[in-house]
Amino acid sequence: MAAAAPPPPPTPAPSAPTGLPDSGSDSTPAGHPLFSRIRLATPLDIPYIQKLIHQLAIFEKLAHLSIATESDLASTLFKSQPFQSFTIFLLEVSSRPFENDSAFHSQNFTPIERIINLDHSVTDPEAEAFVNGINGDVVVAGFVLFFPNYSTFLGKPGFYVEDLFVRECYRRKGLGKMLLSAVALQAARMGYGRVEWAVLDWNDNAIKFYEEMGANVLPEWRICRLTGPALEAYRDAN
């Protein structure tokens, strides 16, 4: 099956959008600074990832379809080198600067850190459930899961974003854009042809957000899916 036709080239802009907050004032944070970091997830993050997936399913009104357990995730994720298969960027936030943890630095990806200056501090009612005990008061705020695909029209690989999610109390602060931009940045660095994803047609806020990032929403395409009993029926098909 041919891949979707590539979208038309975006209107030229004065400078390439990164989606990352301006770090020019990082040295002198004002107001209520929120220290944010995007890093590669590890197997130790599976409990947080499973909770985030469940919250995403509730938000998308698809909780009845969310059956993945921590064991399921552990048996299928982190089996290949980053960006060669299923890859997860984890979004973490803190009220204090992050410690320089070399464990998160690798030849594959250097964590992205930014400071977002807010007018008010964030109240996180679920902080205890998402606090990363390995890193002090660092809290897991969201994630993006993506993997390689291929465009026959472009003759290039790309990334498909399966899930993008920021917990409710951290939304509308530029963190979702920061996550998606990190995927786009990685794709560009690897010479890939595009990044694509699906969006629910009722999610007007998300559609507007993606369009503002320069994405072309393709209403003429529909997702086709074989799953559950319909897929299992092919197991013994001749």
Short mmCIF file of C-alpha atoms in Angstrom, two decimals:
data_model
loop_
_atom_site.label_atom_id
_atom_site.label_comp_id
_atom_site.label_asym_id
_atom_site.label_seq_id
_atom_site.Cartn_x
_atom_site.Cartn_y
_atom_site.Cartn_z
CA MET A 1 0.00 0.00 0.00
CA ALA A 2 1.43 3.38 -0.96
CA ALA A 3 2.10 5.85 1.80
CA ALA A 4 0.04 8.99 2.04
CA ALA A 5 1.05 11.65 -0.43
CA PRO A 6 3.42 14.16 1.10
CA PRO A 7 1.84 17.44 2.17
CA PRO A 8 2.63 20.57 0.20
CA PRO A 9 5.68 22.48 1.39
CA PRO A 10 4.94 24.90 4.23
CA THR A 11 4.94 28.63 3.66
CA PRO A 12 8.48 29.91 4.21
CA ALA A 13 9.00 31.44 7.63
CA PRO A 14 11.63 33.88 8.81
CA SER A 15 13.24 31.19 10.94
CA ALA A 16 12.75 27.49 11.53
CA PRO A 17 10.32 26.82 14.41
CA THR A 18 11.75 24.63 17.14
CA GLY A 19 8.78 24.56 19.48
CA LEU A 20 11.22 24.97 22.34
CA PRO A 21 10.95 27.91 24.72
CA ASP A 22 13.58 30.59 24.28
CA SER A 23 16.51 29.70 26.49
CA GLY A 24 18.01 33.17 26.28
CA SER A 25 16.73 34.02 29.76
CA ASP A 26 17.48 30.64 31.28
CA SER A 27 20.23 32.09 33.45
CA THR A 28 17.87 34.56 35.11
CA PRO A 29 14.49 32.85 35.59
CA ALA A 30 11.72 35.10 36.88
CA GLY A 31 8.27 34.56 38.33
CA HIS A 32 7.62 30.86 38.83
CA PRO A 33 10.18 28.95 36.75
CA LEU A 34 9.24 25.47 35.61
CA PHE A 35 12.34 23.48 34.73
CA SER A 36 11.50 21.02 31.95
CA ARG A 37 13.45 18.18 30.43
CA ILE A 38 12.90 15.76 27.56
CA ARG A 39 14.96 12.58 27.74
CA LEU A 40 14.92 9.05 26.41
CA ALA A 41 12.76 6.81 28.54
CA THR A 42 14.26 3.65 30.06
CA PRO A 43 12.74 0.39 31.34
CA LEU A 44 12.68 1.96 34.82
CA ASP A 45 10.07 4.41 33.52
CA ILE A 46 7.51 1.75 32.57
CA PRO A 47 5.27 2.35 35.65
CA TYR A 48 4.96 6.03 34.70
CA ILE A 49 4.43 5.22 31.03
CA GLN A 50 1.63 2.80 31.84
CA LYS A 51 -0.14 5.43 33.97
CA LEU A 52 0.25 8.03 31.22
CA ILE A 53 -1.17 5.67 28.59
CA HIS A 54 -4.19 5.02 30.81
CA GLN A 55 -4.79 8.75 31.30
CA LEU A 56 -4.48 9.30 27.55
CA ALA A 57 -7.11 6.62 26.93
CA ILE A 58 -9.48 8.33 29.38
CA PHE A 59 -8.92 11.69 27.69
CA GLU A 60 -9.65 10.19 24.26
CA LYS A 61 -12.78 8.46 25.65
CA LEU A 62 -11.26 5.09 24.80
CA ALA A 63 -10.51 3.75 28.28
CA HIS A 64 -12.36 0.52 27.43
CA LEU A 65 -9.67 -0.22 24.83
CA SER A 66 -6.71 0.41 27.11
CA ILE A 67 -5.65 -2.99 28.42
CA ALA A 68 -1.83 -2.75 28.32
CA THR A 69 -0.18 -3.73 31.60
CA GLU A 70 3.30 -2.90 32.85
CA SER A 71 4.26 -6.47 31.97
CA ASP A 72 3.00 -6.01 28.40
CA LEU A 73 5.04 -2.85 27.99
CA ALA A 74 8.14 -4.42 29.51
CA SER A 75 7.96 -7.33 27.06
CA THR A 76 7.63 -5.17 23.94
CA LEU A 77 9.43 -1.86 24.56
CA PHE A 78 13.16 -1.12 24.88
CA LYS A 79 14.18 -4.13 22.79
CA SER A 80 16.02 -2.14 20.12
CA GLN A 81 18.31 0.85 19.91
CA PRO A 82 16.50 4.21 20.16
CA PHE A 83 14.96 5.45 16.90
CA GLN A 84 15.31 2.01 15.27
CA SER A 85 11.99 0.82 16.70
CA PHE A 86 9.53 1.98 19.36
CA THR A 87 11.04 5.01 21.08
CA ILE A 88 9.73 7.12 23.96
CA PHE A 89 10.68 10.62 24.96
CA LEU A 90 9.71 11.31 28.56
CA LEU A 91 8.82 14.83 29.70
CA GLU A 92 9.89 15.71 33.23
CA VAL A 93 9.41 18.93 35.19
CA SER A 94 10.79 20.31 38.41
CA SER A 95 10.67 23.47 40.47
CA ARG A 96 14.46 23.32 40.74
CA PRO A 97 17.27 22.89 38.22
CA PHE A 98 17.94 19.30 37.18
CA GLU A 99 21.00 17.55 38.46
CA ASN A 100 23.54 16.66 35.81
CA ASP A 101 22.75 12.96 35.56
CA SER A 102 25.08 11.33 33.06
CA ALA A 103 22.88 8.23 33.03
CA PHE A 104 20.48 10.05 30.70
CA HIS A 105 23.17 11.13 28.25
CA SER A 106 24.05 8.80 25.40
CA GLN A 107 25.37 8.86 21.88
CA ASN A 108 21.77 8.49 20.72
CA PHE A 109 20.23 11.53 22.38
CA THR A 110 21.21 14.35 24.69
CA PRO A 111 18.37 15.48 26.96
CA ILE A 112 16.74 18.80 26.08
CA GLU A 113 16.34 21.14 29.04
CA ARG A 114 14.41 24.41 29.09
CA ILE A 115 13.05 26.85 31.64
CA ILE A 116 9.47 28.05 31.25
CA ASN A 117 8.63 31.14 33.28
CA LEU A 118 5.05 31.02 34.53
CA ASP A 119 2.91 33.66 36.20
CA HIS A 120 1.71 31.12 38.75
CA SER A 121 3.14 27.93 40.17
CA VAL A 122 1.62 24.64 39.02
CA THR A 123 -0.51 22.65 41.45
CA ASP A 124 -0.07 18.98 40.64
CA PRO A 125 -2.65 16.83 42.48
CA GLU A 126 -0.97 13.64 41.23
CA ALA A 127 2.64 14.59 41.94
CA GLU A 128 3.12 11.75 44.40
CA ALA A 129 2.13 9.14 41.80
CA PHE A 130 4.45 10.60 39.16
CA VAL A 131 7.44 11.73 41.21
CA ASN A 132 10.65 10.16 39.94
CA GLY A 133 12.32 8.93 43.09
CA ILE A 134 15.61 8.49 41.28
CA ASN A 135 15.83 12.23 40.63
CA GLY A 136 14.58 13.91 43.79
CA ASP A 137 11.53 16.11 43.22
CA VAL A 138 11.43 15.59 39.46
CA VAL A 139 7.91 14.77 38.25
CA VAL A 140 6.92 12.95 35.04
CA ALA A 141 4.55 15.24 33.13
CA GLY A 142 4.08 13.56 29.75
CA PHE A 143 5.49 11.43 26.94
CA VAL A 144 5.59 10.83 23.22
CA LEU A 145 5.93 7.38 21.65
CA PHE A 146 7.03 7.12 18.03
CA PHE A 147 8.64 4.68 15.62
CA PRO A 148 10.03 4.57 12.06
CA ASN A 149 7.83 4.22 9.02
CA TYR A 150 8.52 4.65 5.34
CA SER A 151 7.18 6.82 2.52
CA THR A 152 7.45 5.19 -0.89
CA PHE A 153 6.51 8.52 -2.47
CA LEU A 154 9.44 10.29 -0.83
CA GLY A 155 11.76 7.31 -0.89
CA LYS A 156 12.67 8.12 2.70
CA PRO A 157 11.93 6.84 6.19
CA GLY A 158 10.04 8.97 8.66
CA PHE A 159 8.60 8.81 12.16
CA TYR A 160 5.03 7.93 13.08
CA VAL A 161 3.85 9.38 16.40
CA GLU A 162 1.57 6.87 18.09
CA ASP A 163 0.94 8.74 21.34
CA LEU A 164 1.54 12.29 22.53
CA PHE A 165 0.27 13.22 25.98
CA VAL A 166 0.82 15.88 28.64
CA ARG A 167 -0.91 15.57 31.99
CA GLU A 168 -3.76 18.04 32.47
CA CYS A 169 -2.17 20.40 35.01
CA TYR A 170 0.83 20.95 32.69
CA ARG A 171 -1.10 21.70 29.51
CA ARG A 172 -1.17 25.06 27.69
CA LYS A 173 2.38 25.82 28.75
CA GLY A 174 4.19 24.84 25.53
CA LEU A 175 5.21 21.40 26.78
CA GLY A 176 3.25 19.43 24.16
CA LYS A 177 4.87 21.51 21.45
CA MET A 178 8.23 20.88 23.07
CA LEU A 179 7.66 17.10 22.92
CA LEU A 180 6.50 17.02 19.31
CA SER A 181 9.25 19.39 18.24
CA ALA A 182 11.83 17.07 19.78
CA VAL A 183 10.59 14.27 17.50
CA ALA A 184 10.66 16.57 14.47
CA LEU A 185 14.16 17.73 15.36
CA GLN A 186 15.37 14.13 15.61
CA ALA A 187 13.77 13.25 12.26
CA ALA A 188 15.43 16.24 10.59
CA ARG A 189 18.81 15.36 12.06
CA MET A 190 18.51 11.81 10.74
CA GLY A 191 17.56 13.02 7.25
CA TYR A 192 14.06 11.56 7.47
CA GLY A 193 11.33 12.78 5.14
CA ARG A 194 8.47 13.51 7.50
CA VAL A 195 6.75 13.05 10.84
CA GLU A 196 3.09 12.10 10.85
CA TRP A 197 0.36 11.19 13.32
CA ALA A 198 -3.41 10.91 13.67
CA VAL A 199 -5.79 13.23 15.53
CA LEU A 200 -9.37 12.63 16.63
CA ASP A 201 -11.78 14.68 14.55
CA TRP A 202 -13.58 16.07 17.62
CA ASN A 203 -10.39 17.37 19.21
CA ASP A 204 -10.53 20.90 17.80
CA ASN A 205 -7.90 22.21 20.21
CA ALA A 206 -5.39 19.58 19.09
CA ILE A 207 -6.15 20.19 15.40
CA LYS A 208 -5.57 23.93 15.84
CA PHE A 209 -2.40 23.26 17.82
CA TYR A 210 -0.99 20.99 15.10
CA GLU A 211 -1.88 23.43 12.33
CA GLU A 212 -0.15 26.24 14.22
CA MET A 213 2.96 24.06 14.33
CA GLY A 214 2.88 23.86 10.53
CA ALA A 215 1.26 20.42 10.21
CA ASN A 216 -1.08 19.73 7.31
CA VAL A 217 -4.21 17.89 8.54
CA LEU A 218 -5.42 15.51 5.83
CA PRO A 219 -9.21 15.07 6.19
CA GLU A 220 -9.47 12.85 3.12
CA TRP A 221 -7.55 10.00 4.78
CA ARG A 222 -9.13 7.46 7.15
CA ILE A 223 -7.42 4.98 9.46
CA CYS A 224 -8.06 1.30 8.70
CA ARG A 225 -7.42 -1.15 11.52
CA LEU A 226 -7.46 -4.90 12.06
CA THR A 227 -7.37 -5.82 15.73
CA GLY A 228 -8.78 -8.25 18.28
CA PRO A 229 -10.94 -11.11 16.90
CA ALA A 230 -10.85 -9.65 13.38
CA LEU A 231 -7.07 -9.93 13.37
CA GLU A 232 -6.97 -13.31 15.09
CA ALA A 233 -9.27 -14.71 12.40
CA TYR A 234 -6.31 -14.59 10.04
CA ARG A 235 -4.18 -16.83 12.24
CA ASP A 236 -5.47 -20.02 10.66
CA ALA A 237 -6.57 -18.57 7.34
CA ASN A 238 -5.49 -20.45 4.23
#
